[in-house]
Amino acid sequence: MASLRRPSHRRINDSTPTSSSSSSPEPPIDDETDFFTTLKNDSQSSIGVPSIRDRSTSPDSRWSTPMDPIDRLPAEILIAILTKLSSPRDLLHCMLVSKTWSRNCVDLLWHRPLCTTWNSLVSVVNTLSKPDAYYPYSNLVKRLNLSSLSEHLNDGSLQPFIHCKRIERLTLTGCKKLTDHGIIAMVKGNRSLLALDITGLDSITDLALLTVAQHCVRLQGLNITDCSKVTDESLVQIARTCKYLKRLKLNKCFLITDDSILAFAYCCPSMLEIDLQDCRQITDVAVTALLSRGRHLRELRLAHCSLITDNAFLHLPSQLTFESLRILDLTACHQVRDGAVEKIIETAPRLRNLVLAKCKEITDRSVMAITKLGKNLHYIHLGHCQHITDSAVKELVKHCNRIRYIDLACCHRLTDASVKQLATLPKLRRIGLVKCQSITDRSIMALAKANMDPRSKVQPQSYLERVHLSYCVHLTLQGIHALLNQCPKLTHLSLTGVQAFYLRDDLINFCREAPPEFTDHQRQVFCVFSGDGVGRLRDYLNEDPSSIYDTEGTMYDEHGEDPDTDQLSAMLQEAAIIDDDDMDVDGDGSQYGGDAEGQG
């Protein structure tokens, strides 16, 4: 007879409760999952994960010793709260609350140590050098930026940091006293490095970058702008070993050739951004390979790569589309013509920023192709494209009504008709019209007049922020005054060479200083208002307009040119400004009336 098994009875009330952390599998030792999804952390490691594991309190101690509610918070939530503290001093005070708080705060304090002054650097170095330190500070440093001390930093200054082998982002921009030895000591043995920026270190050679290739296999970002001694030898090796590269800046690395770029194209499939400005040995073959294999590429900058021709784009595989490409810079690629632009628009239909400045061979045909970008286009630079006419600009405005920035400097064929169309763009923030000498106050009044719903009772105001009008010699004080009053957000106004301004000492008082490298002739006509100067100029003109204006003239004088215009043109010719394409007329780093900032 089969035996009967007595059913078991569980006593639910007697079971010991278990936390979710104890029932979850323990992550591997080298796990670097980011616990803090709300933290603005652009690196891929977490803050202080190694010290989280031992922070739970045993169940017995919880019952034996009452705990405050704040002490029962999981470590990751506590850290998320502490990250809201903006002052390091506040974090330092929090470290004194308890051991639990101390362990959480120390990771945040040392994640990116502040080294903006020499005294702060000495303080950090002294702490790292303590033999009996309570915490392993060298293992807590994840980001190190010493660019603020670039003038004083040398290889010896980096010695205290060579034991920080968990640095993920190392920024040494402009530290020109550093050599290969200093860089090698920092990267050797560091397998955590994700981003390295050594911009401006012109003494760095292949020796340092070969060490990077050997040890930093997880590298995702590399910026070696102005490292002019670097050659293909080290870059090819980096491409082969650092297969996770996503961002690469090789500006002004004059010695590199297609060999390096082909290696990156074939070995780094995750590439998102690549900047090859002034890499003048790059040819069509490298560009075609980058585009063909870089299916995730978002930014491609080829400014001043003068060997590039239409073939770089016309030889792309048919039916290939680059849905991710958002930014393309072809500044001064003189051999690029309409056929290449049409192919670019066909294969990259979601381009947002397109720079064709100094592509002097393109015509209205290219602009008509660009109109197909429609609402995707936000930034367009067509400076020195002298064949563009009013009809092309009209079509561009009609189809691309989300343009925020447009530069048409030195497009001599454009007239007031173009500017009137541009003024209807509802999102326009910045416009460059330098040396568009046919425009008059009619253009300025159009820019000053905002697009407003006629049913609205709100006073119309323009949203323009930066306006570049240098060498638009027919502009008057009345027109600019109207622009100032209707553009309350205006922060930059360039009027260099505009006679109504640079000859007036009372107005020049609000102008900023000309750059020191300018000649005497250039200083005579320099007139740029920026920042507070724009507001002060507006206030001055509004105080007593009748006493400021020259009442003998009118805004729309159509009886002929000002007799002084010829005199002005002669003086500008003498200063070698009018025909100098590379002249920074505003003294702010921009060459054609555009912005000195990035184009992204």
Coordinates of C-alpha atoms in Angstrom, one line a residue:
M1 CA 0.0 0.0 0.0
A2 CA 1.4 3.2 -1.0
S3 CA 2.4 5.5 1.8
L4 CA 0.7 8.8 2.1
R5 CA 2.9 11.9 2.4
R6 CA 1.8 14.5 4.9
P7 CA 1.3 17.8 3.1
S8 CA 3.7 20.5 4.3
H9 CA 2.3 23.7 5.9
R10 CA 4.2 26.9 5.4
R11 CA 4.2 29.6 8.0
I12 CA 4.2 32.7 6.0
N13 CA 4.5 35.0 9.0
D14 CA 7.7 33.3 10.1
S15 CA 9.5 33.7 6.8
T16 CA 12.3 36.3 6.8
P17 CA 11.7 39.1 4.3
T18 CA 14.4 39.6 1.7
S19 CA 15.3 42.7 -0.1
S20 CA 15.4 42.9 -3.9
S21 CA 19.1 43.5 -3.8
S22 CA 19.8 40.2 -2.0
S23 CA 17.7 38.2 -4.4
S24 CA 19.2 39.8 -7.5
P25 CA 22.3 38.2 -9.1
E26 CA 25.5 40.0 -8.3
P27 CA 26.8 41.9 -11.3
P28 CA 30.3 41.0 -12.5
I29 CA 33.2 42.8 -11.0
D30 CA 34.0 44.9 -14.1
D31 CA 30.3 45.8 -14.7
E32 CA 30.0 49.5 -15.6
T33 CA 26.3 49.9 -16.0
D34 CA 25.1 53.4 -15.2
F35 CA 22.7 53.3 -12.2
F36 CA 21.8 56.9 -12.6
T37 CA 19.6 57.4 -15.7
T38 CA 18.7 60.9 -14.5
L39 CA 22.3 62.1 -14.2
K40 CA 23.7 64.1 -17.1
N41 CA 26.7 61.9 -17.5
D42 CA 28.1 61.7 -21.1
S43 CA 30.6 59.0 -20.2
Q44 CA 29.6 55.4 -20.2
S45 CA 30.7 54.5 -16.6
S46 CA 28.7 55.0 -13.4
I47 CA 29.7 57.2 -10.6
G48 CA 31.1 55.2 -7.7
V49 CA 29.7 51.8 -8.6
P50 CA 32.6 50.0 -6.9
S51 CA 31.7 51.5 -3.5
I52 CA 28.0 50.7 -3.8
R53 CA 28.3 46.9 -3.2
D54 CA 29.2 47.1 0.5
R55 CA 26.7 49.7 1.5
S56 CA 23.8 47.5 2.6
T57 CA 23.1 47.1 6.3
S58 CA 22.6 43.6 7.6
P59 CA 19.0 42.7 8.7
D60 CA 20.1 42.0 12.2
S61 CA 21.6 45.5 12.7
R62 CA 18.5 47.1 11.3
W63 CA 16.3 45.5 14.0
S64 CA 18.8 46.2 16.7
T65 CA 19.6 49.8 15.9
P66 CA 16.8 52.2 14.7
M67 CA 17.7 53.9 11.4
D68 CA 16.5 57.2 10.0
P69 CA 14.5 57.0 6.8
I70 CA 17.3 58.7 4.9
D71 CA 19.6 55.9 5.8
R72 CA 17.3 53.3 4.3
L73 CA 17.5 54.8 0.8
P74 CA 19.3 52.6 -1.7
A75 CA 22.7 54.0 -2.6
E76 CA 21.9 54.8 -6.2
I77 CA 18.9 57.0 -5.1
L78 CA 21.0 58.8 -2.5
I79 CA 23.7 59.5 -5.1
A80 CA 21.1 60.8 -7.5
I81 CA 20.0 63.2 -4.8
L82 CA 23.5 64.3 -4.0
T83 CA 24.2 65.1 -7.6
K84 CA 21.7 67.9 -7.4
L85 CA 24.2 69.8 -5.1
S86 CA 26.1 72.2 -7.3
S87 CA 28.8 73.2 -4.8
P88 CA 31.7 70.9 -4.0
R89 CA 31.7 72.5 -0.5
D90 CA 28.2 71.3 0.1
L91 CA 29.2 67.8 -0.9
L92 CA 32.2 68.1 1.5
H93 CA 29.8 68.9 4.3
C94 CA 27.6 66.0 3.4
M95 CA 30.6 63.6 3.8
L96 CA 30.6 64.4 7.5
V97 CA 27.1 63.2 8.1
S98 CA 27.9 59.4 8.2
K99 CA 30.1 56.8 6.7
T100 CA 27.4 55.9 4.2
W101 CA 27.0 59.5 3.1
S102 CA 30.8 59.8 3.0
R103 CA 31.2 56.8 0.7
N104 CA 28.6 58.2 -1.7
C105 CA 29.9 61.8 -1.7
V106 CA 33.5 61.0 -2.2
D107 CA 32.8 59.4 -5.6
L108 CA 31.0 62.6 -6.7
L109 CA 33.8 64.9 -5.5
W110 CA 36.5 62.9 -7.1
H111 CA 34.7 61.9 -10.3
R112 CA 36.0 65.1 -11.9
P113 CA 38.5 66.9 -9.6
L114 CA 38.5 70.7 -10.0
C115 CA 41.9 71.8 -11.3
T116 CA 41.3 75.3 -12.7
T117 CA 44.0 77.0 -10.6
W118 CA 47.5 76.1 -9.6
N119 CA 46.5 76.0 -5.9
S120 CA 43.6 73.6 -6.6
L121 CA 45.9 71.4 -8.6
V122 CA 48.4 71.3 -5.7
S123 CA 45.6 70.4 -3.3
V124 CA 44.5 67.5 -5.5
V125 CA 48.1 66.3 -6.0
N126 CA 48.7 66.4 -2.2
T127 CA 45.7 64.2 -1.6
L128 CA 46.6 61.7 -4.3
S129 CA 50.1 61.4 -2.8
K130 CA 49.0 60.5 0.7
P131 CA 50.2 57.0 1.6
D132 CA 47.6 56.4 4.3
A133 CA 44.5 57.9 2.5
Y134 CA 41.1 56.6 3.7
Y135 CA 39.8 56.2 0.2
P136 CA 41.7 55.0 -3.0
Y137 CA 41.4 58.5 -4.6
S138 CA 43.4 57.6 -7.7
N139 CA 40.8 55.0 -8.6
L140 CA 37.9 57.5 -8.3
V141 CA 39.1 60.0 -10.9
K142 CA 37.2 59.5 -14.1
R143 CA 37.6 62.8 -15.8
L144 CA 40.6 65.0 -15.8
N145 CA 40.7 68.4 -17.4
L146 CA 44.0 70.4 -17.1
S147 CA 43.5 72.8 -20.0
S148 CA 43.0 75.8 -17.7
L149 CA 46.6 75.4 -16.6
S150 CA 48.0 75.0 -20.2
E151 CA 50.7 77.7 -19.9
H152 CA 52.3 76.1 -16.8
L153 CA 51.7 72.4 -17.3
N154 CA 54.6 70.1 -18.3
D155 CA 55.5 66.4 -18.2
G156 CA 56.5 66.7 -14.5
S157 CA 53.0 68.1 -13.6
L158 CA 51.4 64.9 -14.8
Q159 CA 53.5 62.6 -12.7
P160 CA 51.1 62.5 -9.7
F161 CA 48.3 61.4 -12.0
I162 CA 50.0 58.5 -13.6
H163 CA 48.5 56.1 -11.1
C164 CA 45.0 57.2 -12.0
K165 CA 44.3 54.3 -14.4
R166 CA 40.6 54.6 -14.5
I167 CA 40.4 58.0 -16.2
E168 CA 37.9 57.9 -18.9
R169 CA 38.1 61.5 -20.3
L170 CA 41.5 63.2 -20.4
T171 CA 41.6 66.8 -21.7
L172 CA 44.9 68.5 -22.2
T173 CA 44.0 71.2 -24.7
G174 CA 46.7 73.7 -25.4
C175 CA 49.3 72.3 -23.0
K176 CA 52.1 72.9 -25.4
K177 CA 54.9 72.1 -23.0
L178 CA 53.8 68.5 -22.8
T179 CA 55.8 65.9 -24.9
D180 CA 55.4 62.3 -25.8
H181 CA 56.8 61.2 -22.4
G182 CA 54.0 62.9 -20.5
I183 CA 51.2 61.5 -22.7
I184 CA 52.7 58.0 -22.6
A185 CA 52.9 58.0 -18.9
M186 CA 49.2 59.0 -18.6
V187 CA 47.8 56.5 -21.1
K188 CA 50.0 53.5 -20.4
G189 CA 48.1 50.8 -18.6
N190 CA 44.8 52.8 -18.8
R191 CA 42.3 50.5 -20.5
S192 CA 39.3 52.7 -19.3
L193 CA 40.1 55.7 -21.5
L194 CA 37.2 56.7 -23.7
A195 CA 38.1 60.2 -24.8
L196 CA 41.5 61.9 -25.3
D197 CA 41.8 65.6 -26.3
I198 CA 45.4 66.9 -27.0
T199 CA 44.5 69.8 -29.2
G200 CA 47.4 72.1 -29.9
L201 CA 50.2 69.8 -28.6
D202 CA 52.4 70.4 -31.6
S203 CA 55.3 68.4 -30.2
I204 CA 53.4 65.2 -30.0
T205 CA 54.5 62.5 -32.5
D206 CA 53.5 59.0 -33.5
L207 CA 55.3 57.6 -30.5
A208 CA 52.6 58.8 -28.1
L209 CA 49.7 57.8 -30.4
L210 CA 51.1 54.3 -30.9
T211 CA 51.0 53.9 -27.1
V212 CA 47.4 55.0 -27.2
A213 CA 46.7 52.4 -29.8
Q214 CA 48.3 49.7 -27.7
H215 CA 46.6 50.4 -24.3
C216 CA 43.4 52.4 -24.9
V217 CA 41.4 49.8 -26.9
R218 CA 38.0 51.2 -25.6
L219 CA 38.7 54.7 -27.0
Q220 CA 35.7 56.4 -28.5
G221 CA 36.8 60.0 -29.0
L222 CA 40.2 61.4 -30.2
N223 CA 41.0 65.0 -30.9
I224 CA 44.5 65.7 -32.2
T225 CA 43.8 69.1 -33.8
D226 CA 47.1 71.0 -34.6
C227 CA 49.2 67.9 -33.8
S228 CA 51.1 68.6 -37.0
K229 CA 53.8 65.9 -36.5
V230 CA 51.4 63.0 -36.5
T231 CA 51.5 60.7 -39.6
D232 CA 49.7 57.8 -41.0
E233 CA 51.9 55.3 -39.1
S234 CA 50.2 55.9 -35.7
L235 CA 46.7 56.7 -37.0
V236 CA 46.4 53.5 -39.0
Q237 CA 47.4 51.5 -35.9
I238 CA 44.7 53.4 -33.8
A239 CA 42.1 52.5 -36.5
R240 CA 43.0 48.9 -36.3
T241 CA 43.0 48.5 -32.5
C242 CA 40.4 51.2 -31.3
K243 CA 37.5 49.8 -33.2
Y244 CA 34.9 51.6 -31.1
L245 CA 35.9 55.1 -32.2
K246 CA 33.0 57.4 -32.8
R247 CA 34.4 60.9 -32.9
L248 CA 37.6 61.9 -34.6
K249 CA 39.2 65.4 -35.1
L250 CA 42.3 65.6 -37.3
N251 CA 42.2 69.3 -38.1
K252 CA 45.4 70.6 -39.5
C253 CA 47.2 67.3 -39.3
F254 CA 48.9 68.2 -42.6
L255 CA 50.9 64.9 -42.9
I256 CA 48.1 62.4 -43.0
T257 CA 46.9 61.0 -46.3
D258 CA 44.2 58.7 -47.6
D259 CA 45.8 55.7 -45.9
S260 CA 44.7 56.9 -42.5
I261 CA 41.2 57.8 -43.6
L262 CA 40.7 54.5 -45.4
A263 CA 41.8 52.6 -42.3
F264 CA 39.2 54.4 -40.2
A265 CA 36.5 53.8 -42.8
Y266 CA 37.1 50.1 -42.9
C267 CA 37.9 49.4 -39.2
C268 CA 35.6 51.8 -37.3
P269 CA 32.0 51.1 -38.3
S270 CA 30.6 53.1 -35.4
M271 CA 32.0 56.4 -36.5
L272 CA 29.6 59.3 -35.9
E273 CA 31.7 62.4 -36.4
I274 CA 34.9 63.1 -38.3
D275 CA 36.6 66.4 -38.9
L276 CA 39.3 66.7 -41.5
Q277 CA 39.7 70.4 -41.9
D278 CA 42.9 71.5 -43.6
C279 CA 43.9 67.9 -44.2
R280 CA 45.0 68.9 -47.7
Q281 CA 46.3 65.6 -48.9
I282 CA 42.9 63.9 -48.6
T283 CA 41.4 63.0 -52.0
D284 CA 38.1 61.7 -53.4
V285 CA 38.9 58.1 -52.7
A286 CA 39.0 58.6 -48.9
V287 CA 35.8 60.7 -48.9
T288 CA 33.9 58.1 -50.9
A289 CA 35.0 55.3 -48.6
L290 CA 34.0 57.2 -45.5
L291 CA 30.5 57.8 -46.8
S292 CA 30.1 54.4 -48.3
R293 CA 31.0 52.5 -45.1
G294 CA 30.0 55.1 -42.5
R295 CA 26.3 54.3 -42.4
H296 CA 25.9 55.9 -39.0
L297 CA 28.0 59.1 -39.8
R298 CA 26.3 62.2 -38.6
E299 CA 29.0 64.9 -39.2
L300 CA 31.5 65.2 -41.9
R301 CA 33.7 68.3 -42.1
L302 CA 36.0 68.7 -45.1
A303 CA 36.8 72.4 -45.0
H304 CA 39.8 73.4 -47.1
C305 CA 40.4 69.9 -48.4
S306 CA 41.1 71.4 -51.8
L307 CA 41.8 68.1 -53.7
I308 CA 38.2 67.0 -53.3
T309 CA 36.1 67.1 -56.5
D310 CA 32.7 66.1 -57.7
N311 CA 33.9 62.5 -58.0
A312 CA 34.0 62.1 -54.2
F313 CA 30.2 62.1 -54.3
L314 CA 29.3 61.1 -57.8
H315 CA 31.1 57.7 -57.3
L316 CA 29.0 56.7 -54.3
P317 CA 27.1 53.5 -54.8
S318 CA 23.7 54.0 -56.4
Q319 CA 20.6 53.7 -54.2
L320 CA 22.7 54.4 -51.1
T321 CA 21.1 56.8 -48.6
F322 CA 22.7 58.4 -45.5
E323 CA 19.7 58.9 -43.3
S324 CA 21.9 59.8 -40.3
L325 CA 24.1 62.5 -41.9
R326 CA 23.1 65.9 -40.5
I327 CA 26.2 68.2 -40.9
L328 CA 28.4 68.5 -44.0
D329 CA 31.1 71.2 -44.3
L330 CA 32.7 71.7 -47.7
T331 CA 34.2 75.2 -47.1
A332 CA 36.7 76.2 -49.8
C333 CA 36.4 72.9 -51.7
H334 CA 36.8 74.9 -54.9
Q335 CA 36.3 71.9 -57.3
V336 CA 32.9 71.0 -56.0
R337 CA 30.2 71.9 -58.5
D338 CA 26.5 71.6 -59.0
G339 CA 26.6 67.9 -59.9
A340 CA 28.1 67.0 -56.5
V341 CA 25.6 69.1 -54.6
E342 CA 22.7 67.4 -56.4
K343 CA 24.1 64.0 -55.5
I344 CA 24.7 65.1 -51.9
I345 CA 21.0 66.1 -51.5
E346 CA 19.8 62.9 -53.2
T347 CA 21.8 60.7 -50.8
A348 CA 21.5 62.7 -47.6
P349 CA 17.9 63.9 -47.6
R350 CA 17.9 64.8 -43.9
L351 CA 20.9 67.3 -43.9
R352 CA 20.4 70.0 -41.3
N353 CA 23.6 72.0 -41.7
L354 CA 25.2 72.5 -45.1
V355 CA 28.3 74.7 -45.6
L356 CA 29.3 75.5 -49.2
A357 CA 31.2 78.7 -48.5
K358 CA 33.8 79.5 -51.1
C359 CA 32.5 76.8 -53.4
K360 CA 32.6 79.4 -56.1
E361 CA 31.5 77.3 -59.0
I362 CA 28.1 76.4 -57.7
T363 CA 25.1 78.3 -59.2
D364 CA 21.3 78.5 -58.8
R365 CA 21.1 74.9 -59.8
S366 CA 22.7 73.9 -56.5
V367 CA 20.3 76.0 -54.5
M368 CA 17.3 74.5 -56.3
A369 CA 18.6 71.1 -55.3
I370 CA 19.0 72.2 -51.7
T371 CA 15.4 73.3 -51.6
K372 CA 14.5 69.5 -51.5
L373 CA 15.8 69.4 -48.0
G374 CA 12.6 71.3 -47.0
K375 CA 12.0 71.6 -43.3
N376 CA 15.1 69.7 -42.4
L377 CA 17.4 72.5 -43.3
H378 CA 18.3 74.8 -40.4
Y379 CA 21.8 76.2 -41.3
I380 CA 23.0 77.1 -44.8
H381 CA 26.3 78.9 -45.6
L382 CA 26.7 80.1 -49.2
G383 CA 29.3 82.8 -48.7
H384 CA 31.3 83.8 -51.8
C385 CA 29.0 81.8 -54.1
Q386 CA 28.8 84.7 -56.5
H387 CA 26.6 83.1 -59.1
I388 CA 23.6 82.9 -56.9
T389 CA 20.7 85.2 -57.8
D390 CA 17.5 86.5 -56.2
S391 CA 15.3 83.8 -57.9
A392 CA 17.2 81.0 -56.2
V393 CA 17.0 82.6 -52.8
K394 CA 13.2 83.1 -53.3
E395 CA 12.8 79.3 -53.9
L396 CA 15.0 78.5 -51.0
V397 CA 12.8 80.5 -48.6
K398 CA 9.7 79.1 -50.1
H399 CA 10.6 75.4 -49.5
C400 CA 13.0 75.6 -46.4
N401 CA 11.0 77.8 -44.0
R402 CA 12.8 76.5 -40.9
I403 CA 16.1 78.1 -41.7
R404 CA 17.6 79.6 -38.5
Y405 CA 21.0 80.7 -39.9
I406 CA 21.9 81.8 -43.4
D407 CA 25.0 83.4 -44.7
L408 CA 25.2 85.0 -48.2
A409 CA 28.3 87.1 -47.8
C410 CA 29.8 88.4 -51.0
C411 CA 26.9 87.2 -53.1
H412 CA 27.1 90.4 -55.2
R413 CA 24.1 89.6 -57.4
L414 CA 21.6 89.6 -54.5
T415 CA 19.4 92.7 -54.1
D416 CA 16.7 93.9 -51.6
A417 CA 14.3 91.4 -53.2
S418 CA 16.3 88.5 -51.6
V419 CA 16.5 90.0 -48.2
K420 CA 12.8 90.8 -48.2
Q421 CA 12.1 87.1 -48.8
L422 CA 14.6 86.0 -46.1
A423 CA 12.9 88.4 -43.6
T424 CA 9.7 86.2 -43.9
L425 CA 11.5 83.2 -42.3
P426 CA 9.7 82.7 -39.0
K427 CA 12.7 81.0 -37.2
L428 CA 15.5 83.2 -38.6
R429 CA 18.0 84.1 -35.8
R430 CA 21.2 84.9 -37.7
I431 CA 21.9 86.4 -41.1
G432 CA 25.1 87.3 -42.9
L433 CA 25.1 89.8 -45.7
V434 CA 28.6 91.1 -45.7
K435 CA 29.7 92.9 -48.9
C436 CA 26.2 92.5 -50.4
Q437 CA 26.6 96.0 -51.7
S438 CA 23.3 96.2 -53.6
I439 CA 21.1 96.1 -50.5
T440 CA 19.6 99.3 -49.1
D441 CA 17.5 100.3 -46.1
R442 CA 14.6 98.5 -47.7
S443 CA 16.3 95.3 -46.7
I444 CA 16.9 96.5 -43.2
M445 CA 13.3 97.6 -42.7
A446 CA 12.1 94.2 -44.0
L447 CA 14.3 92.5 -41.4
A448 CA 13.0 94.8 -38.7
K449 CA 9.4 93.9 -39.5
A450 CA 8.4 90.7 -37.7
N451 CA 6.1 88.0 -39.1
M452 CA 3.0 88.4 -37.0
D453 CA -0.6 87.1 -37.1
P454 CA -2.6 90.1 -38.2
R455 CA -5.3 89.1 -35.6
S456 CA -2.7 89.4 -32.8
K457 CA -2.6 92.5 -30.6
V458 CA 0.9 91.9 -29.5
Q459 CA 3.5 94.4 -30.6
P460 CA 5.6 92.7 -33.4
Q461 CA 9.2 92.0 -32.6
S462 CA 11.9 90.3 -34.6
Y463 CA 13.8 87.3 -33.1
L464 CA 17.1 88.1 -34.9
E465 CA 20.2 87.7 -32.7
R466 CA 23.1 88.3 -35.0
V467 CA 23.2 90.5 -38.1
H468 CA 26.3 91.0 -40.3
L469 CA 26.1 94.0 -42.6
S470 CA 29.7 95.0 -43.0
Y471 CA 30.5 96.9 -46.3
C472 CA 26.8 97.3 -47.2
V473 CA 27.7 100.8 -48.1
H474 CA 24.2 102.1 -48.9
L475 CA 22.8 101.7 -45.4
T476 CA 21.8 104.7 -43.3
L477 CA 21.5 105.5 -39.6
Q478 CA 17.7 105.6 -39.8
G479 CA 17.4 102.0 -41.1
I480 CA 19.8 100.6 -38.5
H481 CA 17.9 102.5 -35.8
A482 CA 14.7 100.8 -36.8
L483 CA 16.4 97.4 -36.8
L484 CA 17.7 98.0 -33.3
N485 CA 14.3 98.9 -31.9
Q486 CA 12.5 96.0 -33.5
C487 CA 15.1 93.4 -32.5
P488 CA 15.3 93.2 -28.7
K489 CA 17.2 90.0 -28.8
L490 CA 20.0 91.4 -31.0
T491 CA 23.5 90.7 -29.5
H492 CA 25.7 91.3 -32.5
L493 CA 25.6 93.9 -35.2
S494 CA 28.5 94.3 -37.6
L495 CA 28.7 97.5 -39.6
T496 CA 32.4 97.7 -40.6
G497 CA 32.8 99.9 -43.7
V498 CA 29.3 101.4 -43.3
Q499 CA 30.0 105.2 -43.7
A500 CA 27.0 106.3 -41.6
F501 CA 28.6 104.7 -38.6
Y502 CA 32.4 104.4 -38.6
L503 CA 32.8 108.2 -39.4
R504 CA 30.7 109.1 -36.3
D505 CA 32.8 109.3 -33.1
D506 CA 29.7 109.4 -30.9
L507 CA 28.6 106.0 -32.3
I508 CA 32.0 104.4 -32.3
N509 CA 32.1 104.9 -28.5
F510 CA 29.8 101.9 -28.3
C511 CA 31.8 99.8 -30.7
R512 CA 34.2 97.1 -29.4
E513 CA 38.0 97.4 -30.0
A514 CA 39.4 96.2 -33.3
P515 CA 41.7 93.1 -33.1
P516 CA 45.3 94.0 -32.6
E517 CA 46.4 92.3 -35.8
F518 CA 44.4 94.8 -37.9
T519 CA 46.2 97.4 -39.9
D520 CA 45.6 101.1 -39.5
H521 CA 43.4 101.2 -42.5
Q522 CA 41.3 98.3 -41.3
R523 CA 40.9 100.0 -37.9
Q524 CA 39.6 103.1 -39.5
V525 CA 36.5 101.4 -40.9
F526 CA 36.1 98.8 -38.2
C527 CA 32.6 99.0 -36.5
V528 CA 31.2 96.0 -34.7
F529 CA 28.7 96.2 -31.8
S530 CA 28.3 93.2 -29.6
G531 CA 26.9 92.3 -26.1
D532 CA 26.1 95.4 -24.0
G533 CA 27.3 97.6 -26.8
V534 CA 24.2 96.8 -28.9
G535 CA 21.9 97.9 -26.0
R536 CA 23.9 101.0 -25.3
L537 CA 23.8 102.1 -28.9
R538 CA 20.0 101.6 -29.0
D539 CA 19.5 103.7 -25.9
Y540 CA 21.7 106.4 -27.2
L541 CA 19.8 106.6 -30.5
N542 CA 16.5 106.7 -28.7
E543 CA 17.5 109.6 -26.4
D544 CA 17.1 112.3 -29.0
P545 CA 16.9 111.0 -32.6
S546 CA 16.2 114.4 -34.2
S547 CA 19.6 115.7 -33.1
I548 CA 21.5 112.6 -34.2
Y549 CA 20.1 112.2 -37.7
D550 CA 21.5 114.0 -40.7
T551 CA 18.2 115.5 -41.9
E552 CA 19.6 116.5 -45.3
G553 CA 19.4 112.9 -46.6
T554 CA 16.6 110.3 -46.7
M555 CA 16.5 106.6 -46.2
Y556 CA 15.5 105.9 -49.7
D557 CA 17.6 108.2 -51.7
E558 CA 17.2 107.0 -55.3
H559 CA 18.9 109.9 -57.0
G560 CA 22.2 108.2 -57.3
E561 CA 25.1 107.0 -55.2
D562 CA 26.5 109.0 -52.3
P563 CA 29.4 111.0 -53.7
D564 CA 31.5 109.7 -50.9
T565 CA 31.0 106.1 -51.9
D566 CA 33.8 106.1 -54.5
Q567 CA 36.1 107.6 -51.9
L568 CA 35.2 104.8 -49.5
S569 CA 35.7 102.1 -52.1
A570 CA 39.1 103.5 -52.9
M571 CA 40.1 103.5 -49.2
L572 CA 38.9 99.9 -48.8
Q573 CA 40.9 98.8 -51.8
E574 CA 44.0 100.5 -50.3
A575 CA 43.3 98.5 -47.1
A576 CA 43.1 95.3 -49.2
I577 CA 39.8 94.4 -47.6
I578 CA 37.3 94.3 -50.4
D579 CA 38.9 91.4 -52.3
D580 CA 40.5 89.6 -49.5
D581 CA 38.3 86.5 -49.1
D582 CA 40.0 85.3 -45.9
M583 CA 39.6 88.6 -44.0
D584 CA 37.9 88.3 -40.7
V585 CA 35.9 91.5 -41.1
D586 CA 34.2 91.3 -37.7
G587 CA 37.3 90.4 -35.7
D588 CA 35.5 87.5 -34.1
G589 CA 37.0 84.5 -35.9
S590 CA 34.5 84.5 -38.7
Q591 CA 35.8 85.0 -42.2
Y592 CA 32.6 85.8 -44.2
G593 CA 30.3 87.5 -41.8
G594 CA 29.2 84.2 -40.2
D595 CA 29.6 83.0 -36.7
A596 CA 32.9 82.0 -35.1
E597 CA 31.1 79.3 -33.2
G598 CA 30.4 75.7 -34.4
Q599 CA 28.0 75.0 -37.1
G600 CA 26.2 72.2 -35.4

